[in-house]
Short mmCIF file of C-alpha atoms in Angstrom, two decimals:
data_model
loop_
_atom_site.label_atom_id
_atom_site.label_comp_id
_atom_site.label_asym_id
_atom_site.label_seq_id
_atom_site.Cartn_x
_atom_site.Cartn_y
_atom_site.Cartn_z
CA MET A 99 -0.82 21.25 13.34
CA ILE A 100 -2.59 21.71 9.99
CA LYS A 101 -2.83 25.22 8.71
CA LYS A 102 -6.24 26.47 7.69
CA LYS A 103 -6.98 26.21 4.01
CA ARG A 104 -6.38 29.40 2.08
CA PRO A 105 -9.54 31.08 0.74
CA ALA A 106 -10.29 30.43 -2.90
CA ASN A 107 -9.58 34.00 -3.92
CA ALA A 108 -6.08 33.76 -2.42
CA ARG A 109 -5.02 30.60 -4.23
CA THR A 110 -2.21 30.75 -6.74
CA GLY A 111 -2.57 27.26 -8.17
CA PRO A 112 -2.71 26.06 -11.76
CA ALA A 113 -5.73 28.14 -12.69
CA THR A 114 -3.83 31.39 -12.20
CA CYS A 115 -0.20 30.62 -13.01
CA TRP A 116 -0.33 27.62 -15.35
CA PRO A 117 2.25 28.77 -17.95
CA ALA A 118 4.87 29.38 -15.27
CA LEU A 119 4.17 25.99 -13.71
CA LEU A 120 4.54 24.29 -17.07
CA CYS A 121 7.97 25.87 -17.44
CA LEU A 122 8.96 24.74 -13.96
CA LEU A 123 7.77 21.20 -14.66
CA ALA A 124 9.62 21.12 -17.97
CA LEU A 125 12.81 22.11 -16.16
CA TRP A 126 12.13 19.47 -13.49
CA LEU A 127 11.88 16.85 -16.22
CA GLY A 128 15.01 18.13 -17.90
CA TRP A 129 13.04 18.94 -21.07
CA GLY A 130 12.79 22.08 -23.11
CA TRP A 131 9.14 23.08 -23.22
CA ASN A 132 7.52 21.56 -26.27
CA GLY A 133 3.80 21.03 -26.09
CA ALA A 134 3.80 18.80 -29.15
CA GLN A 135 6.39 16.56 -27.55
CA ALA A 136 4.22 16.07 -24.49
CA GLN A 137 1.11 15.47 -26.58
CA SER A 138 2.85 12.73 -28.54
CA LEU A 139 3.54 10.46 -25.55
CA PRO A 140 1.24 7.40 -25.54
CA LEU A 141 -1.67 7.00 -23.15
CA SER A 142 -3.55 3.85 -22.29
CA SER A 143 -7.01 3.85 -20.83
CA SER A 144 -7.13 0.16 -20.03
CA GLY A 145 -5.10 -2.42 -18.19
CA PRO A 146 -3.04 -5.30 -19.57
CA ALA A 147 -4.54 -8.24 -21.37
CA SER A 148 -5.88 -9.77 -18.18
CA GLY A 149 -9.48 -9.41 -19.29
CA ILE A 150 -10.32 -7.64 -16.03
CA SER A 151 -11.95 -4.25 -16.14
CA LEU A 152 -13.60 -1.84 -13.79
CA SER A 153 -17.32 -2.04 -14.17
CA SER A 154 -17.80 1.59 -13.20
CA SER A 155 -15.00 2.87 -15.42
CA SER A 156 -15.09 4.50 -18.79
CA SER A 157 -12.52 3.85 -21.49
CA SER A 158 -12.42 7.55 -22.24
CA SER A 159 -9.18 9.39 -21.47
CA SER A 160 -10.68 12.79 -22.10
CA SER A 161 -10.17 15.34 -19.39
CA SER A 162 -12.91 17.74 -20.42
CA PRO A 163 -13.96 20.03 -17.57
CA VAL A 164 -16.88 18.74 -15.50
CA PRO A 165 -19.15 21.37 -13.95
CA PRO A 166 -19.13 21.36 -10.15
CA SER A 167 -22.07 19.44 -8.75
CA SER A 168 -23.09 17.36 -5.76
CA GLY A 169 -23.43 14.29 -7.98
CA GLY A 170 -23.56 13.02 -11.51
CA GLY A 171 -20.00 14.01 -12.31
CA SER A 172 -16.84 12.05 -12.99
CA LEU A 173 -13.18 11.93 -12.04
CA GLN A 174 -10.40 10.86 -14.34
CA VAL A 175 -7.92 8.70 -12.38
CA LEU A 176 -4.42 7.79 -13.56
CA HIS A 177 -2.83 4.77 -11.85
CA TRP A 178 -0.85 1.56 -12.40
CA TRP A 179 -3.13 -0.93 -10.64
CA THR A 180 -3.54 -3.33 -13.55
CA SER A 181 -3.18 -6.89 -12.21
CA ALA A 182 -6.17 -9.06 -11.26
CA SER A 183 -5.99 -8.34 -7.52
CA GLU A 184 -5.19 -4.66 -8.03
CA ARG A 185 -8.24 -4.24 -10.24
CA GLN A 186 -10.44 -6.05 -7.74
CA ALA A 187 -9.12 -3.93 -4.88
CA ILE A 188 -9.61 -0.61 -6.63
CA ASN A 189 -13.12 -1.72 -7.59
CA VAL A 190 -13.96 -1.36 -3.89
CA VAL A 191 -13.29 2.36 -4.21
CA VAL A 192 -14.91 2.63 -7.65
CA ASN A 193 -18.15 1.08 -6.38
CA GLN A 194 -18.30 3.26 -3.28
CA LEU A 195 -17.70 6.32 -5.45
CA ALA A 196 -20.52 5.23 -7.76
CA LYS A 197 -22.88 5.18 -4.77
CA GLN A 198 -22.16 8.92 -4.49
CA ASP A 199 -23.16 9.28 -8.15
CA ILE A 200 -19.55 9.93 -9.19
CA GLN A 201 -17.99 8.01 -12.07
CA TRP A 202 -14.38 6.82 -11.99
CA ARG A 203 -12.84 7.32 -15.46
CA ASP A 204 -9.87 5.01 -15.78
CA VAL A 205 -6.41 5.77 -17.16
CA ALA A 206 -4.51 2.61 -16.21
CA ILE A 207 -0.84 2.43 -17.22
CA PRO A 208 0.71 -1.06 -17.02
CA GLY A 209 4.20 -1.38 -15.58
CA GLY A 210 5.70 -2.45 -12.27
CA ALA A 211 6.54 0.19 -9.65
CA GLY A 212 4.66 2.86 -11.64
CA MET A 213 7.62 3.88 -13.79
CA GLY A 214 5.53 4.16 -16.97
CA ALA A 215 2.69 5.91 -15.16
CA ALA A 216 5.05 8.54 -13.77
CA LYS A 217 6.18 9.46 -17.28
CA VAL A 218 2.62 9.57 -18.60
CA LEU A 219 1.51 11.76 -15.69
CA LYS A 220 4.24 14.32 -16.35
CA SER A 221 3.43 14.38 -20.06
CA MET A 222 -0.28 14.90 -19.36
CA VAL A 223 0.44 17.81 -17.02
CA LEU A 224 2.80 19.40 -19.54
CA ALA A 225 0.11 19.03 -22.19
CA ASN A 226 -2.39 20.83 -19.90
CA ARG A 227 -4.42 17.61 -19.55
CA ALA A 228 -3.75 16.73 -15.91
CA PRO A 229 -6.08 14.03 -14.51
CA GLU A 230 -8.30 15.01 -11.60
CA VAL A 231 -6.81 12.18 -9.51
CA THR A 232 -3.55 10.27 -9.71
CA GLN A 233 -1.83 7.48 -7.84
CA LEU A 234 1.32 8.93 -6.27
CA ASN A 235 3.85 7.41 -3.90
CA GLY A 236 6.12 8.88 -1.28
CA VAL A 237 8.32 11.94 -1.53
CA VAL A 238 7.01 12.98 -4.96
CA PHE A 239 3.99 14.45 -3.17
CA GLY A 240 6.18 17.34 -2.12
CA GLU A 241 7.52 17.91 -5.63
CA TRP A 242 4.05 18.22 -7.14
CA ALA A 243 2.67 20.18 -4.19
CA ASP A 244 5.55 22.66 -4.28
CA LEU A 245 4.54 23.45 -7.87
CA GLY A 246 1.10 24.40 -6.55
CA LEU A 247 -0.63 21.63 -8.48
CA LEU A 248 -2.19 19.48 -5.73
CA LEU A 249 -5.49 20.08 -3.99
CA GLU A 250 -5.07 20.54 -0.24
CA LEU A 251 -7.27 18.13 1.71
CA ASP A 252 -6.92 19.88 5.08
CA ASN A 253 -10.66 20.19 5.73
CA VAL A 254 -11.30 16.53 4.92
CA ALA A 255 -8.42 15.45 7.17
CA VAL A 256 -9.60 17.59 10.09
CA GLN A 257 -13.23 16.49 9.77
CA GLY A 258 -12.18 12.83 9.57
CA ALA A 259 -9.62 13.09 12.41
CA TRP A 260 -7.01 11.56 10.11
CA GLU A 261 -4.04 12.46 12.30
CA LYS A 262 -5.57 10.65 15.26
CA GLN A 263 -6.69 7.61 13.29
CA MET A 264 -3.70 6.76 11.11
CA PHE A 265 -0.14 5.67 11.76
CA PRO A 266 2.18 8.67 12.35
CA THR A 267 4.50 7.60 9.52
CA VAL A 268 1.64 7.68 7.02
CA TRP A 269 0.38 11.00 8.38
CA SER A 270 3.83 12.52 7.87
CA LEU A 271 3.97 11.25 4.29
CA LEU A 272 0.70 12.99 3.41
CA ASN A 273 1.81 16.37 4.74
CA ASN A 274 3.68 19.04 2.83
CA HIS A 275 4.51 22.30 4.61
CA GLY A 276 1.58 21.81 6.98
CA HIS A 277 -0.99 20.83 4.34
CA VAL A 278 -2.44 17.40 3.57
CA VAL A 279 -1.87 16.71 -0.13
CA ALA A 280 -2.90 13.06 -0.59
CA ALA A 281 -5.40 10.45 0.59
CA PRO A 282 -4.13 7.06 1.82
CA LEU A 283 -5.39 3.60 0.91
CA GLY A 284 -2.97 1.08 2.44
CA ILE A 285 0.52 0.02 3.50
CA HIS A 286 2.53 -2.69 1.73
CA ARG A 287 5.29 -4.75 3.33
CA ILE A 288 8.02 -5.24 0.75
CA ASN A 289 10.26 -7.48 2.87
CA SER A 290 7.94 -10.43 2.27
CA LEU A 291 9.03 -13.93 1.29
CA PHE A 292 6.48 -16.30 -0.20
CA TYR A 293 7.01 -20.03 -0.57
CA ASN A 294 5.34 -23.01 -2.20
CA THR A 295 3.94 -25.06 0.67
CA ALA A 296 3.86 -28.32 -1.30
CA ILE A 297 7.58 -28.05 -2.14
CA PHE A 298 8.47 -27.12 1.43
CA LYS A 299 6.52 -30.10 2.75
CA ARG A 300 8.01 -32.51 0.20
CA TYR A 301 11.58 -31.53 1.06
CA ASN A 302 10.94 -30.96 4.80
CA LEU A 303 11.85 -27.28 4.60
CA SER A 304 11.05 -24.42 6.99
CA PRO A 305 10.77 -20.72 6.09
CA PRO A 306 14.28 -19.26 6.33
CA LYS A 307 14.88 -16.79 9.17
CA THR A 308 18.50 -16.09 8.23
CA TRP A 309 20.48 -16.10 5.00
CA ASP A 310 22.32 -19.18 6.25
CA ASP A 311 18.90 -20.88 6.47
CA PHE A 312 18.20 -19.71 2.94
CA ASP A 313 21.49 -21.16 1.70
CA GLN A 314 20.61 -24.52 3.26
CA ILE A 315 17.32 -24.56 1.32
CA VAL A 316 19.23 -23.84 -1.89
CA LYS A 317 21.51 -26.81 -1.20
CA LYS A 318 18.59 -29.16 -0.48
CA LEU A 319 16.91 -28.22 -3.76
CA GLN A 320 20.03 -28.73 -5.88
CA GLY A 321 19.38 -31.23 -8.64
CA SER A 322 15.61 -31.22 -8.02
CA GLY A 323 14.75 -29.19 -11.13
CA ILE A 324 13.18 -26.56 -8.86
CA ALA A 325 14.68 -23.08 -8.80
CA PRO A 326 15.01 -22.04 -5.13
CA LEU A 327 14.16 -18.38 -5.88
CA ALA A 328 11.84 -16.94 -8.54
CA GLN A 329 13.25 -13.70 -9.93
CA SER A 330 12.93 -11.29 -12.84
CA ALA A 331 15.72 -9.23 -14.40
CA GLU A 332 13.45 -6.17 -14.51
CA ALA A 333 15.30 -3.26 -12.95
CA TRP A 334 12.76 -2.54 -10.20
CA GLN A 335 12.48 -6.20 -9.22
CA LEU A 336 16.26 -6.58 -8.92
CA ALA A 337 16.37 -3.37 -6.91
CA THR A 338 13.64 -4.76 -4.62
CA LEU A 339 15.95 -7.67 -3.85
CA PHE A 340 18.82 -5.22 -3.30
CA GLU A 341 16.91 -3.03 -0.83
CA ASN A 342 15.82 -6.13 1.10
CA LEU A 343 19.45 -7.21 1.39
CA ALA A 344 20.40 -3.73 2.58
CA LEU A 345 17.77 -3.88 5.32
CA ALA A 346 18.82 -7.38 6.35
CA GLU A 347 22.48 -6.39 6.51
CA SER A 348 22.30 -3.89 9.34
CA GLY A 349 18.72 -2.77 10.02
CA PRO A 350 16.77 0.45 9.35
CA ALA A 351 19.41 2.89 10.64
CA TYR A 352 22.04 1.87 8.08
CA TYR A 353 19.33 1.48 5.44
CA ARG A 354 18.27 5.11 5.96
CA ARG A 355 21.86 6.31 5.71
CA LEU A 356 22.01 4.66 2.29
CA PHE A 357 18.70 5.61 0.73
CA VAL A 358 17.33 8.59 2.67
CA GLU A 359 20.46 10.47 3.68
CA MET A 360 22.42 9.31 0.60
CA SER A 361 25.63 9.14 2.62
CA PRO A 362 28.68 8.41 0.41
CA ALA A 363 30.44 6.98 3.49
CA ALA A 364 27.60 4.48 3.96
CA TYR A 365 28.07 3.21 0.41
CA LEU A 366 31.83 2.84 0.98
CA ASP A 367 31.20 0.88 4.18
CA ALA A 368 32.24 -2.80 4.16
CA ARG A 369 28.58 -3.69 4.67
CA MET A 370 27.73 -2.49 1.15
CA LEU A 371 30.38 -4.77 -0.30
CA HIS A 372 28.79 -7.68 1.55
CA ILE A 373 25.32 -6.70 0.23
CA LEU A 374 26.57 -6.68 -3.36
CA LYS A 375 28.31 -10.05 -2.94
CA ARG A 376 25.13 -11.54 -1.52
CA LEU A 377 23.07 -10.07 -4.37
CA ARG A 378 25.34 -11.56 -6.99
CA GLY A 379 25.52 -14.86 -5.12
CA LEU A 380 21.73 -15.17 -5.15
CA SER A 381 21.82 -15.61 -8.93
CA ALA A 382 22.86 -19.23 -8.26
CA ALA A 383 19.44 -19.76 -6.65
CA MET A 384 17.57 -18.52 -9.74
CA ALA A 385 16.58 -20.24 -12.98
CA GLN A 386 19.07 -19.31 -15.69
CA PRO A 387 19.09 -17.16 -17.65
CA VAL A 388 17.32 -14.62 -15.47
CA ARG A 389 14.85 -13.00 -17.86
CA GLU A 390 12.84 -9.79 -17.66
CA ARG A 391 9.33 -10.87 -16.66
CA PRO A 392 6.34 -9.09 -15.10
CA TRP A 393 6.02 -9.68 -11.37
CA THR A 394 2.77 -11.56 -11.92
CA GLU A 395 4.57 -14.10 -14.11
CA VAL A 396 7.31 -14.48 -11.49
CA ALA A 397 4.69 -15.09 -8.79
CA ARG A 398 3.01 -17.71 -10.97
CA SER A 399 6.30 -19.56 -11.40
CA MET A 400 6.51 -19.92 -7.61
CA VAL A 401 3.01 -21.30 -7.04
CA SER A 402 3.22 -23.56 -10.12
CA GLY A 403 6.24 -25.34 -8.62
CA GLU A 404 8.88 -24.03 -11.02
CA ALA A 405 10.41 -22.15 -8.08
CA ALA A 406 10.22 -22.62 -4.33
CA MET A 407 10.36 -19.02 -3.05
CA LEU A 408 9.64 -15.45 -4.08
CA ILE A 409 10.78 -12.15 -2.53
CA MET A 410 8.19 -9.52 -3.38
CA GLY A 411 5.91 -6.94 -1.79
CA ASP A 412 2.77 -8.36 -0.22
CA TRP A 413 0.75 -7.33 -3.27
CA ALA A 414 1.90 -10.78 -4.44
CA LYS A 415 -0.30 -12.30 -1.71
CA GLY A 416 -3.27 -10.34 -3.03
CA GLU A 417 -2.60 -11.66 -6.52
CA LEU A 418 -2.30 -15.27 -5.35
CA ASN A 419 -5.60 -14.85 -3.49
CA ALA A 420 -7.20 -13.50 -6.67
CA TRP A 421 -6.06 -16.68 -8.44
CA GLY A 422 -7.98 -18.76 -5.89
CA MET A 423 -5.07 -19.64 -3.59
CA GLU A 424 -4.96 -19.21 0.16
CA VAL A 425 -2.29 -18.50 2.75
CA ASP A 426 -0.90 -21.65 4.42
CA GLN A 427 -2.54 -23.86 1.83
CA GLN A 428 -0.98 -23.38 -1.61
CA PHE A 429 1.55 -20.82 -0.38
CA GLY A 430 3.05 -19.48 2.84
CA CYS A 431 4.48 -16.14 3.87
CA ALA A 432 7.34 -15.00 6.08
CA PRO A 433 9.62 -11.96 6.42
CA VAL A 434 12.68 -11.87 4.18
CA PRO A 435 15.64 -13.49 6.01
CA GLY A 436 17.24 -11.15 8.50
CA THR A 437 14.32 -8.67 8.45
CA GLY A 438 11.77 -10.31 10.75
CA ASP A 439 11.68 -7.38 13.18
CA PHE A 440 11.49 -4.72 10.46
CA HIS A 441 8.99 -3.33 7.98
CA LEU A 442 10.16 -2.23 4.53
CA TYR A 443 7.15 -0.24 3.44
CA SER A 444 5.42 1.57 0.62
CA THR A 445 1.97 3.12 0.62
CA ASP A 446 -0.92 3.29 -1.82
CA THR A 447 -2.12 6.88 -2.06
CA LEU A 448 -4.21 9.14 -4.26
CA ALA A 449 -3.46 12.82 -4.92
CA MET A 450 -5.88 15.32 -6.47
CA PHE A 451 -4.89 17.90 -9.07
CA ALA A 452 -6.36 21.29 -8.29
CA GLY A 453 -6.95 22.52 -11.86
CA ASN A 454 -9.67 25.18 -11.69
CA TYR A 455 -11.17 23.59 -8.56
CA ALA A 456 -14.31 22.60 -10.49
CA HIS A 457 -13.93 19.01 -9.26
CA GLN A 458 -13.07 19.81 -5.66
CA ALA A 459 -16.30 18.53 -4.10
CA MET A 460 -15.99 15.17 -5.86
CA GLN A 461 -12.27 14.91 -5.12
CA GLU A 462 -12.93 15.53 -1.43
CA THR A 463 -15.66 12.88 -1.50
CA LEU A 464 -13.14 10.39 -2.88
CA ALA A 465 -10.62 11.36 -0.18
CA ARG A 466 -13.22 10.75 2.55
CA LEU A 467 -14.05 7.34 1.09
CA THR A 468 -10.44 6.16 1.17
CA MET A 469 -10.33 6.60 4.95
CA SER A 470 -13.65 4.97 5.76
CA PRO A 471 -13.10 1.80 7.85
CA ALA A 472 -15.12 -0.31 5.42
CA VAL A 473 -13.04 0.73 2.40
CA GLN A 474 -9.78 0.41 4.35
CA SER A 475 -10.66 -3.12 5.43
CA GLU A 476 -11.97 -4.45 2.12
CA TYR A 477 -9.43 -2.74 -0.14
CA ASN A 478 -6.44 -3.98 1.84
CA ARG A 479 -7.84 -7.49 2.29
CA ILE A 480 -7.97 -7.83 -1.49
CA LYS A 481 -4.78 -5.90 -2.25
CA GLY A 482 -2.63 -7.90 0.20
CA SER A 483 -1.68 -4.79 2.22
CA ILE A 484 -2.77 -3.47 5.62
CA PRO A 485 -4.95 -0.46 6.49
CA VAL A 486 -3.32 2.84 7.44
CA LEU A 487 -5.40 2.90 10.63
CA ARG A 488 -3.80 2.42 14.04
CA ALA A 489 -6.67 0.19 15.16
CA ALA A 490 -6.08 -3.41 14.10
CA ASP A 491 -8.50 -4.74 11.47
CA PRO A 492 -10.06 -7.99 12.80
CA HIS A 493 -10.33 -9.33 9.24
CA MET A 494 -6.56 -9.48 8.59
CA ASP A 495 -5.03 -12.86 7.74
CA ARG A 496 -1.82 -14.20 9.32
CA CYS A 497 0.48 -12.40 6.86
CA ALA A 498 -1.33 -9.10 7.34
CA ARG A 499 -1.28 -9.42 11.14
CA ASP A 500 2.49 -9.95 11.05
CA SER A 501 2.85 -6.89 8.82
CA TRP A 502 0.62 -4.77 11.07
CA ARG A 503 2.54 -5.77 14.21
CA ALA A 504 5.89 -4.96 12.59
CA PHE A 505 4.71 -1.56 11.32
CA SER A 506 3.08 -0.74 14.65
CA LYS A 507 6.49 -0.88 16.38
CA GLY A 508 7.19 2.61 15.03
CA PRO A 509 9.71 4.49 12.88
CA ALA A 510 12.81 2.90 14.41
CA TRP A 511 11.68 -0.42 12.94
CA GLN A 512 10.44 0.94 9.63
CA ALA A 513 12.39 1.41 6.38
CA PRO A 514 10.96 3.46 3.47
CA SER A 515 11.24 1.68 0.12
CA LEU A 516 13.76 3.10 -2.32
CA VAL A 517 12.13 1.40 -5.29
CA HIS A 518 8.65 2.72 -4.49
CA ARG A 519 9.70 6.36 -3.91
CA MET A 520 9.29 6.30 -0.15
CA ALA A 521 12.96 7.09 0.55
CA THR A 522 14.05 9.61 -2.06
CA ASP A 523 13.24 11.40 -5.31
CA ASP A 524 12.90 9.80 -8.74
CA THR A 525 16.27 11.01 -10.02
CA THR A 526 18.15 9.40 -7.14
CA LYS A 527 16.05 6.25 -7.20
CA ASP A 528 16.46 5.79 -10.95
CA ALA A 529 20.25 6.20 -10.77
CA ILE A 530 20.64 3.57 -8.03
CA VAL A 531 18.19 1.13 -9.61
CA ALA A 532 19.98 1.34 -12.98
CA GLU A 533 23.36 0.75 -11.33
CA VAL A 534 22.07 -2.29 -9.45
CA GLN A 535 20.63 -3.84 -12.60
CA ARG A 536 23.85 -3.16 -14.53
CA PHE A 537 25.89 -4.86 -11.82
CA PHE A 538 23.63 -7.90 -11.58
CA LEU A 539 23.51 -8.54 -15.33
CA ASP A 540 27.13 -7.76 -16.22
CA ARG A 541 29.56 -10.17 -14.57
CA SER A 542 32.52 -8.12 -15.79
CA ILE A 543 31.63 -5.41 -13.25
CA SER A 544 33.10 -6.17 -9.83
CA GLU A 545 31.49 -5.58 -6.45
CA GLU A 546 34.20 -3.05 -5.66
CA GLN A 547 33.55 -1.10 -8.86
CA THR A 548 29.83 -0.95 -8.19
CA GLN A 549 30.40 0.10 -4.61
CA LYS A 550 32.53 3.03 -5.78
CA ARG A 551 29.99 3.96 -8.46
CA LEU A 552 27.15 3.95 -5.95
CA ALA A 553 29.21 6.13 -3.60
CA ALA A 554 29.91 8.52 -6.49
CA ILE A 555 26.17 8.70 -7.27
CA ALA A 556 25.45 9.47 -3.61
CA ARG A 557 28.18 12.12 -3.52
CA THR A 558 26.94 13.84 -6.69
CA LEU A 559 23.28 13.79 -5.73
CA SER A 560 24.00 14.93 -2.17
CA ARG A 561 25.98 17.85 -3.56
CA ASN A 562 23.11 18.74 -5.91
CA ARG A 563 20.65 18.72 -3.05
CA ASN A 564 22.76 21.17 -1.10
CA ASP A 565 23.39 23.56 -4.01
#
């Protein structure tokens, strides 16, 4: 049950206790408070060199106060949607916002999994220049909300019957101590395997359902000049492969023990040793050397025929569509081997910074728009994801329908992404991701050593949580 929103004169948000919150945030970041240090961090107000821009956006990164009004104002939005499909998808929201006479002012930070954007966001808040809106994922909602920085969207959620309309898992993610602190856009399936249909037809291959099937494909492609699996050495992309292997190994229950509960015993289990051996063994299926490349470049190597398969979140499907390719024509989709019954998920969400509440009316308008059926359908069709609504969207393609059916089975079949902050906090996620990348790239580190190091990380972080 949602608590009623506190009256404005009872709020103790940023407008009334900002210096104390800055100190708390500085401690959270592990920094000593230094305003100049925060001011010096770089900001970008445009995407990568893709040539794609938001027609309703402004290149300004100013966060000057905007007087409250029913229209004619603007909202500064920080996010990491910078690829072709991501830009096209977010344009759906931008254009609907423009119809309400509200301008979307873009602060787009390139970088997979939002790692760069997270740093920029914290620096902006420390510098007293918080954006009105920011893309946030997963458990970090609670961290920002507990600092009193996020606008509560309780009234919008009640008026729109959000709890009744959306999947329970998504509803739970948006809630912090009984208050709704974010607005949802869509759900991504990260246990997605994409394959080049021309290569599969030429070599008479079928999408692999098990890792034994996958190994058979690798053998058939030996000597063909085609890498069986497209992969980047970027930390988050390697960790995406790792979390998929963890889900395939023993299902969501064991996965949650690893990444949600952070159980040291789970990391010392024989299953983790098998996961690490499989991860290292997959390097034989990749073009050598495995280089650090953006996910868009990795996806392009699959559809160009340099590689046969790609393991990536279904945002890759959205990108391939944006390049003019269609499912079951130039590329196909299937669950990652061993995960067909499960859904490894992340969500796209927007949170609103409270500030002095001058932008509240416009922020609430944006929140309402994200949950409109038209925006949910069009945004997710372009993005490659599925709507957060329980009712099935009739416009979903085959890949999206499979994703929706898997997610609809409920929490027992769902696994929150480690990499995309669904499972745990940034400190824990960063430690595990760094360890996985170190293991994959350094052959002198054994599986047993990494297993023990991961267990030690879990033990230390679990102890810190309980202190």
